[in-house]
Amino acid sequence: MSSKQNRTRVTSHDVAALAGVSQSAVSRAFTLGSSISDEKRERILEAARKLSYVPNSIASSLITRRSKTIAIILGNIDNPFYILVLKAFIEKLQESGRQVFTFTVDPKSSADDAIMRVLGYQVDGIVLTSAQISTRTTSLCLDRGIPIILFNRYIPGSDASVVRCDNVGGGRLLAEAFIKARAKRFAIVKGDPMGTTSQDRVQGFTERLLEAGIARSAIQEIEGNSVYDDACKAVLQAYADGAAPLPDAIFGVNDIMAMGAIDAIRHRLGARIPEDVMIGGFDDIPEGRRAPYELTTIRQPIDEMVDETLKILDVAAEEGRVQADRHHLAPTRLIWRKTIRRPT
Amino acid sequence: MSSKQNRTRVTSHDVAALAGVSQSAVSRAFTLGSSISDEKRERILEAARKLSYVPNSIASSLITRRSKTIAIILGNIDNPFYILVLKAFIEKLQESGRQVFTFTVDPKSSADDAIMRVLGYQVDGIVLTSAQISTRTTSLCLDRGIPIILFNRYIPGSDASVVRCDNVGGGRLLAEAFIKARAKRFAIVKGDPMGTTSQDRVQGFTERLLEAGIARSAIQEIEGNSVYDDACKAVLQAYADGAAPLPDAIFGVNDIMAMGAIDAIRHRLGARIPEDVMIGGFDDIPEGRRAPYELTTIRQPIDEMVDETLKILDVAAEEGRVQADRHHLAPTRLIWRKTIRRPT
């Protein structure tokens, strides 16, 4: 048992004295990216280790009003795409000496409660993915000078900044690939019906099919709830035991649902891909590249999108102001693999 | 553009006055699990919304010395097992009104630097998975009254608490399943060589084989680096083009490596599973249950392990002391699916 937490606290003055430097040098030594020589920094860290000193970032945040903390609110951690996003944010923010608060919320509920709690921690910014937020809460953040960025979605009427890919355009690209492969009957496995991401992809896909003269009655919509298991079950329910004839082409509105559709079609319904049924996804997650899937899909440029988000956060941090309603739209592209027949 | 962050700050006094309650009631209304009627709480939240008030958790943490924040340091976010762990921690900590700081570190490097930075934020506890930490840093945390818990690993000589499953026992269970299925030649796809998790699983597996009279020369070890891609490549390199005859049985030291081995054996080397080669995993992640894998594996009881971790954190929070070197060992069990022939 150890119970020494009431010992007198070592301060940056003690470290400065032992290392023979100024107190501001100690502060710089603990701030990533600040100007200090490697030699001096090492000497200060050695003194800090000897004294068991650690900087008090919270007290410092009360003075500077910068906590160097970004909150990331995730609505659907079951979709590996958002794990890639989380990983990219953690790595890039850590590189620049910032911390990440991670919250998860039910994708169908509002993130307002989580944000109210986040605000209690004086974060420098909030990134929200696959969850809802009210315009009232958005205003509350912006009024306090805290940038809030919707990642891979937008909310009509909201003042929050948005970084997303061209979901409508991506949906159109996939529809075109199916049309060129002479598909006539289609299914769409849809995600969260409240989310603009799924809505936009479905819209782009459907628009392009209609433009090509496909009848709306030849396009079946299935609810996949943005996750593998539900997509797999929904496809089985729609087509098992001859409930309906198999479509020529299935659009999984994200890769993890497309993977659920592939497993249902191939392993449970015994049909061949792409000979009997073609399948296309959206996101380009590494799981979809593996041998059992080799999924033809639309790539979202995650790195570009994360970098654009960080730019918005940096402007807010440097200029002490929030640019409301910034909107970055990243391009998408089709990645050919083996689940759609390629025109020869 | 919005730039109103310098407006006078609304305090809990203002909210109390508008709601007609005491200031301490306002504080209770914003503390999950504290005693206050739903009606009063709703009235206070309504007043807070009207005034755009949010509580300042950081200032409050300086007074109570409790930040209600737990830091989770993850070494390998590419293994879905740790995403399940992260998800379980976030959900359970949020339920009890606590926040999660998420850090990632290179699994092969030390988490000491990350922990030094974490300490600057007055966290109430640190959970470390799949990463190294020095005994010096551990002592630093314990001396400050901050519990540090190694999740799914231990570090010999360390005072940190440990919550893990019986990795040696799990390795033995899998070896037994292979022996009963009459396997004679074995391969082990190993994880991080510095990590006790992989070491213990390999040890239990190998011990049990040797006890059954298998020669050490019949057990080949392959480096899979704890991730899918490296495991897949390592298996190909070991067995492609007749480099060596295929083994009867492969132990993937975690499920994601076993999945890499399955894809290499079935899709690249054209052998049947389990007829030609049997494969067993460890962890029981949902991905391994899917149709292309149906992986026979050892289940880790994540919920039990997360609950035990929270108990250690709760004791520290309630009693204001850290119990050093607590050790919880959770049992494992074999989950039969389709990658090992079952004795009839």
PDB file of C-alpha atoms in Angstrom, chain A residues 291-292, chain B residues 228 231-232 235 250 255-271 273 277-281 288 292-296 338-339:
ATOM      1  CA  ALA A 291      -8.859 -11.865 -49.391  1.00  0.00           C
ATOM      2  CA  PRO A 292     -12.421 -12.902 -48.401  1.00  0.00           C
TER       3      PRO A 292
ATOM      4  CA  TYR B 228      -3.286  -9.004 -39.586  1.00  0.00           C
ATOM      5  CA  ALA B 231       0.730 -12.459 -39.840  1.00  0.00           C
ATOM      6  CA  CYS B 232      -0.618 -13.035 -43.355  1.00  0.00           C
ATOM      7  CA  VAL B 235       2.661 -17.364 -43.100  1.00  0.00           C
ATOM      8  CA  ILE B 250      -1.402 -23.083 -36.562  1.00  0.00           C
ATOM      9  CA  ASP B 255      -7.504 -13.627 -33.397  1.00  0.00           C
ATOM     10  CA  ILE B 256      -6.489 -10.920 -35.840  1.00  0.00           C
ATOM     11  CA  MET B 257      -3.256 -12.822 -36.601  1.00  0.00           C
ATOM     12  CA  ALA B 258      -5.212 -16.107 -36.838  1.00  0.00           C
ATOM     13  CA  MET B 259      -7.460 -14.373 -39.408  1.00  0.00           C
ATOM     14  CA  GLY B 260      -4.363 -13.334 -41.359  1.00  0.00           C
ATOM     15  CA  ALA B 261      -3.172 -16.952 -41.255  1.00  0.00           C
ATOM     16  CA  ILE B 262      -6.570 -18.253 -42.437  1.00  0.00           C
ATOM     17  CA  ASP B 263      -6.629 -15.889 -45.413  1.00  0.00           C
ATOM     18  CA  ALA B 264      -3.042 -16.804 -46.346  1.00  0.00           C
ATOM     19  CA  ILE B 265      -3.631 -20.575 -46.062  1.00  0.00           C
ATOM     20  CA  ARG B 266      -7.014 -20.661 -47.804  1.00  0.00           C
ATOM     21  CA  HIS B 267      -6.833 -17.891 -50.409  1.00  0.00           C
ATOM     22  CA  ARG B 268      -3.132 -17.713 -51.216  1.00  0.00           C
ATOM     23  CA  LEU B 269      -1.820 -21.228 -50.557  1.00  0.00           C
ATOM     24  CA  GLY B 270      -5.034 -22.973 -51.605  1.00  0.00           C
ATOM     25  CA  ALA B 271      -5.228 -25.362 -48.648  1.00  0.00           C
ATOM     26  CA  ILE B 273      -9.283 -25.396 -43.256  1.00  0.00           C
ATOM     27  CA  VAL B 277      -4.507 -27.131 -41.790  1.00  0.00           C
ATOM     28  CA  MET B 278      -6.259 -26.361 -38.492  1.00  0.00           C
ATOM     29  CA  ILE B 279      -6.101 -22.847 -37.049  1.00  0.00           C
ATOM     30  CA  GLY B 280      -6.852 -21.571 -33.540  1.00  0.00           C
ATOM     31  CA  GLY B 281      -6.929 -18.013 -32.211  1.00  0.00           C
ATOM     32  CA  GLY B 288     -13.417 -13.936 -36.065  1.00  0.00           C
ATOM     33  CA  PRO B 292     -15.212 -16.315 -43.867  1.00  0.00           C
ATOM     34  CA  TYR B 293     -13.471 -17.247 -40.582  1.00  0.00           C
ATOM     35  CA  GLU B 294     -15.687 -19.060 -38.019  1.00  0.00           C
ATOM     36  CA  LEU B 295     -12.563 -19.188 -35.916  1.00  0.00           C
ATOM     37  CA  THR B 296     -12.172 -21.639 -33.042  1.00  0.00           C
ATOM     38  CA  LYS B 338     -15.000 -24.482 -37.535  1.00  0.00           C
ATOM     39  CA  THR B 339     -11.229 -24.120 -37.824  1.00  0.00           C
TER      40      THR B 339
END
